[in-house]
GROMACS .gro file of C-alpha atoms in nm:
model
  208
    1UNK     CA    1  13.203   8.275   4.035
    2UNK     CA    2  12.905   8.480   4.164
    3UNK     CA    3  13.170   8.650   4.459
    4UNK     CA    4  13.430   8.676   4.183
    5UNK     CA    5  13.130   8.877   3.949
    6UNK     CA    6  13.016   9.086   4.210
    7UNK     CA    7  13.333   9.225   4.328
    8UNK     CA    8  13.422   9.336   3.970
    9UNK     CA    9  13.113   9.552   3.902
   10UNK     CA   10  13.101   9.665   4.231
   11UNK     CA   11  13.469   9.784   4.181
   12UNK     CA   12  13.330   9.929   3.804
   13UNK     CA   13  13.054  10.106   4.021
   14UNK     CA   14  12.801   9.972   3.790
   15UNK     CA   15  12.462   9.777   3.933
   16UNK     CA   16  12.412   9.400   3.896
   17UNK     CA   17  12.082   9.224   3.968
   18UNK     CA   18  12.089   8.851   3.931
   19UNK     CA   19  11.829   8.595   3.936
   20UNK     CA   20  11.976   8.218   3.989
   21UNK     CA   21  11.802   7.928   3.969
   22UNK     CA   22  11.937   7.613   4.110
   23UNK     CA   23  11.817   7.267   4.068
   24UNK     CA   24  11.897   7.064   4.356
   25UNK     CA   25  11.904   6.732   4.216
   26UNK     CA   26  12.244   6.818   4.009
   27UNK     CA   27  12.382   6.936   4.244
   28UNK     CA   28  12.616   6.735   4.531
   29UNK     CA   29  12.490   6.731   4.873
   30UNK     CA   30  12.843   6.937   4.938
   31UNK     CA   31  12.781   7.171   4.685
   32UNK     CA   32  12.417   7.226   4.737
   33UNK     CA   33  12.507   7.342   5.152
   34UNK     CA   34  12.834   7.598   5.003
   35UNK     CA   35  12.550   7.769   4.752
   36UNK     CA   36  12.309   7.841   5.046
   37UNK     CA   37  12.612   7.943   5.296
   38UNK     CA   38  12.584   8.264   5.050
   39UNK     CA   39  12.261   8.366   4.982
   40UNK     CA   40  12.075   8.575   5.263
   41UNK     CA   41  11.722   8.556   5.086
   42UNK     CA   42  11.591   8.254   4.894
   43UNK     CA   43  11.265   8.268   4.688
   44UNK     CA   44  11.054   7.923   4.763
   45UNK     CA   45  10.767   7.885   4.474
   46UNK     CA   46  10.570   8.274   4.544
   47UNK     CA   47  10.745   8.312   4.873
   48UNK     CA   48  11.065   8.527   4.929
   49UNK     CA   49  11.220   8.431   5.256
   50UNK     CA   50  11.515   8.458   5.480
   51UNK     CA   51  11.743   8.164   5.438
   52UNK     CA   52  11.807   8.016   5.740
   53UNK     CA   53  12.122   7.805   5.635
   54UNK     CA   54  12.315   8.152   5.542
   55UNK     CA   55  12.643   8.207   5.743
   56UNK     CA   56  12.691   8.544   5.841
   57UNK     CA   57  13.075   8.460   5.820
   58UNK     CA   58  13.039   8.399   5.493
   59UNK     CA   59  12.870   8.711   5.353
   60UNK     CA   60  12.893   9.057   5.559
   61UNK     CA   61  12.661   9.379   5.584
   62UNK     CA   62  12.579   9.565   5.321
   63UNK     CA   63  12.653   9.352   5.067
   64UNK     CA   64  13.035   9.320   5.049
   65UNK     CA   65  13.268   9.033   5.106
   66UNK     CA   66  13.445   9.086   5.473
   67UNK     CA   67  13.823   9.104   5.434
   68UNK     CA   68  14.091   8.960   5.637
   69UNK     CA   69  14.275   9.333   5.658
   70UNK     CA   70  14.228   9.655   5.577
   71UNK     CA   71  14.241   9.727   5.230
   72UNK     CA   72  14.318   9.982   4.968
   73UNK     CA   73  14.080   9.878   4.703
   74UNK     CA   74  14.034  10.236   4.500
   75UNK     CA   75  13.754  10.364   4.722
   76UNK     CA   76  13.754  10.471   5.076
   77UNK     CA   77  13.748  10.249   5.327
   78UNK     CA   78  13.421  10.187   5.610
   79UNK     CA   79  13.565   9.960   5.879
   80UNK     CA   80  13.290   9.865   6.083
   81UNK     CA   81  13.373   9.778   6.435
   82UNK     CA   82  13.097   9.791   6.624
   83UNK     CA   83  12.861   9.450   6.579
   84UNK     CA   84  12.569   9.506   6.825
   85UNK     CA   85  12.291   9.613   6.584
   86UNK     CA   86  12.280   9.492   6.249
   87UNK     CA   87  11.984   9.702   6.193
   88UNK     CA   88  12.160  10.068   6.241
   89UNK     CA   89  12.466   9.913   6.028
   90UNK     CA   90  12.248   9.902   5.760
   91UNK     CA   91  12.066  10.231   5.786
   92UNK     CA   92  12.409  10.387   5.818
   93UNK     CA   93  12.486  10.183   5.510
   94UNK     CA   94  12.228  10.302   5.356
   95UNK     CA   95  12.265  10.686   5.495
   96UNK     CA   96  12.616  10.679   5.358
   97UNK     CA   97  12.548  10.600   5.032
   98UNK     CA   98  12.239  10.844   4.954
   99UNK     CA   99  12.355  11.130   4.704
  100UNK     CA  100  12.333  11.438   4.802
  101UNK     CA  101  12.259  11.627   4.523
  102UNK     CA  102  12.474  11.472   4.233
  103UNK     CA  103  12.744  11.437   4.471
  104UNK     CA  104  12.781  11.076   4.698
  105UNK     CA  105  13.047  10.934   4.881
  106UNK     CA  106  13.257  10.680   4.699
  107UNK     CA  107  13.309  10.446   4.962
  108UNK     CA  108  13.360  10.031   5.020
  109UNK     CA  109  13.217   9.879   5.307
  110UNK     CA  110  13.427   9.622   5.502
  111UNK     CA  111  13.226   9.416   5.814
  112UNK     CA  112  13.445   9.185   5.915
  113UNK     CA  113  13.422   9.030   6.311
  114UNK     CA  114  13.810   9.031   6.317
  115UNK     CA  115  13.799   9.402   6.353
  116UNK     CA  116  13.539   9.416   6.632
  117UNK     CA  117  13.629   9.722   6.931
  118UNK     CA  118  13.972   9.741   6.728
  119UNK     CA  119  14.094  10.097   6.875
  120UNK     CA  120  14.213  10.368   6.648
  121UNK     CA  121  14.602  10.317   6.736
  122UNK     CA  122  14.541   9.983   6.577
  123UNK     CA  123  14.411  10.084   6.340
  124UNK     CA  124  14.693  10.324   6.241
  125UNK     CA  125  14.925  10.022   6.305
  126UNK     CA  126  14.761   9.806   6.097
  127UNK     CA  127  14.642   9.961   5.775
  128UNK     CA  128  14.923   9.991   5.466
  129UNK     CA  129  15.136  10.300   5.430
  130UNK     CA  130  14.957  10.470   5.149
  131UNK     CA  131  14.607  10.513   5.295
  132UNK     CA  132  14.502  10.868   5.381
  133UNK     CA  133  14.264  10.845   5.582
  134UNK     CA  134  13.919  10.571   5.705
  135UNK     CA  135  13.610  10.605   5.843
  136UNK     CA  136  13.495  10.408   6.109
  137UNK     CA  137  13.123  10.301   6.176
  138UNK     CA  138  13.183  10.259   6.584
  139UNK     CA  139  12.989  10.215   6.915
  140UNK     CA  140  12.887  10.580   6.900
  141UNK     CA  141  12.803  10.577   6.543
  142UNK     CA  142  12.537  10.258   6.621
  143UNK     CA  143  12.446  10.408   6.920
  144UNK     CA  144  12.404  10.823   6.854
  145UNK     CA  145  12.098  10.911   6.721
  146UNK     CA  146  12.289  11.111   6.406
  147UNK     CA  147  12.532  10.796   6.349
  148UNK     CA  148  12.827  11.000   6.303
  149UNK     CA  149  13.111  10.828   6.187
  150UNK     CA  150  13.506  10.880   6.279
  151UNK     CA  151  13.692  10.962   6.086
  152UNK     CA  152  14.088  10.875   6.130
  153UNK     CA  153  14.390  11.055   5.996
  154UNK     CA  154  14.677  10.811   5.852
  155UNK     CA  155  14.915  11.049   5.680
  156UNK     CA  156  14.971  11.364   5.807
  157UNK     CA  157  14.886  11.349   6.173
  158UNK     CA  158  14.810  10.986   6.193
  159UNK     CA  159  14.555  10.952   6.463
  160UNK     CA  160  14.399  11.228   6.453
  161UNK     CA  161  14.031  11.197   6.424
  162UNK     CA  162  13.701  11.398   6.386
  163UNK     CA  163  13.339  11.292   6.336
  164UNK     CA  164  13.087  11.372   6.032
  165UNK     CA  165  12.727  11.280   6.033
  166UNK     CA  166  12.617  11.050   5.717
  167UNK     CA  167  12.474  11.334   5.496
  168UNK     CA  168  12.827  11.516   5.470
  169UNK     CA  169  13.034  11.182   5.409
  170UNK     CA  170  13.048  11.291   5.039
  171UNK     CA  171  13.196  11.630   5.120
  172UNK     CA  172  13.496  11.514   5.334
  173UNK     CA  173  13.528  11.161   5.135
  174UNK     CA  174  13.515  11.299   4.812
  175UNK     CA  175  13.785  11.641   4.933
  176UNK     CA  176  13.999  11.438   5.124
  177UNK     CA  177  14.058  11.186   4.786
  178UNK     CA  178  14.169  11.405   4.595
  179UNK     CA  179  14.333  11.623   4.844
  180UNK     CA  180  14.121  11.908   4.721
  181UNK     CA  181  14.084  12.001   5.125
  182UNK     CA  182  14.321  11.903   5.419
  183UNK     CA  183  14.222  11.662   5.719
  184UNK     CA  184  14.256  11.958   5.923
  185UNK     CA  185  14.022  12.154   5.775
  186UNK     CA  186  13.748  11.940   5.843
  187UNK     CA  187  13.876  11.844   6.143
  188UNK     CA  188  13.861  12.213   6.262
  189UNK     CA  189  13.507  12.276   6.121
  190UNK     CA  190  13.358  12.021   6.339
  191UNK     CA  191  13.156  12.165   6.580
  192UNK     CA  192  13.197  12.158   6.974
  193UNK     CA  193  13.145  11.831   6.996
  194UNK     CA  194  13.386  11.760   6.707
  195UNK     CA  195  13.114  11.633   6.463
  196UNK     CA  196  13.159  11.768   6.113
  197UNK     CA  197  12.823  11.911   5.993
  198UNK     CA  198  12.882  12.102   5.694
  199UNK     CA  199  13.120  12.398   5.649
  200UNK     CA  200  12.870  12.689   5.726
  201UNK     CA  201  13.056  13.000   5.782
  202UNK     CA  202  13.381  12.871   5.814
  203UNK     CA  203  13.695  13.083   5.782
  204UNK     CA  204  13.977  12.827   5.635
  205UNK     CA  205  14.208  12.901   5.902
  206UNK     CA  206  14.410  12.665   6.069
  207UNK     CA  207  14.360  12.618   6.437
  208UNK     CA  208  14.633  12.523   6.682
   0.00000   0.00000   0.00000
């Protein structure tokens, strides 16, 4: 029930902040151990601590349920393939999200171990017909010191890719949604090292 909740106001866009108390001695020994499996932080009389009992199968990253494939849910999609710091994956997270202005990237995260090193041709293969485009949080995104994240073409030149740093996410997710702006366009505004950093004095002409 508490999954079920949070998906639908996460999908509404709207904030939830819910304080649960349990009392262990109604609940089944069963029951009691499928509660905790869920629940990264537990609050023990005046202490807040890290639950040690939580599976990190159970609940991914950020805050969102992992998925099993890769999903048009009505935002863009964040696959994140790359599990050796959970750390940066949140400060990317986190970087992602942070308006700029009154504009922010509409985006759902999705941290799911199945998808680990998966290479962009599988990516292509794998994800449904009707998806534009995804961003990837990779190896170099964890590992660069500006996190930029790929970005992958799946309609027009499926494959294709480019990079954009976490403070212009809301400028190619929100363009490329509502096909305001091309793939290419982007794509050929990144600079020499094909990382998108803003448009700057760029000329809107399609490169070869």
């Amino acid at each position: 029930y508490e999954l079920a909740s949070d998906t639908v106001f996460r999908l509404q866009n709207a904030p939830m902040i819910a304080l649960i108390h349990y009392d262990h001695t109604n609940l089944l020994p069963s029951q009691l151990a499928e509660m905790l499996r869920f629940h990264p932080i537990i609050l023990t009389g005046r202490y807040l601590k890290h639950n040690r009992y939580v599976d990190s199968a159970a609940q991914s990253s950020c805050g969102h349920i992992p998925r099993n494939n890769i999903p048009e849910i009505g935002k863009s999609t964040v696959l994140r393939t790359d599990f050796s710091d959970d750390r940066v994956w949140q400060v990317v997270c986190a970087a992602i999200e942070e308006p700029v202005g009154d504009f922010r990237a509409y985006v759902t995260f999705v941290s799911d171990r199945a998808f680990e090193r998966i290479t962009v041709e599988k990516v292509v293969a794998r994800v449904k017909k009707d998806v534009g485009f995804l961003f990837i949080v990779d190896d170099m995104t964890i590992s660069h010191k500006e996190h930029p994240i790929l970005v992958v073409d799946l309609r027009n030149e499926p494959g294709r890719t480019f990079r954009v740093i976490p403070s212009e996410m809301w400028s190619v997710e929100n363009n490329l949604s509502i096909a305001n702006l091309s793939f290419w366009e982007f794509a050929n505004s990144a600079d020499d090292d094909g990382v998108f950093r803003g448009f700057g004095d760029y000329s809107g002409k399609q490169k070869d």
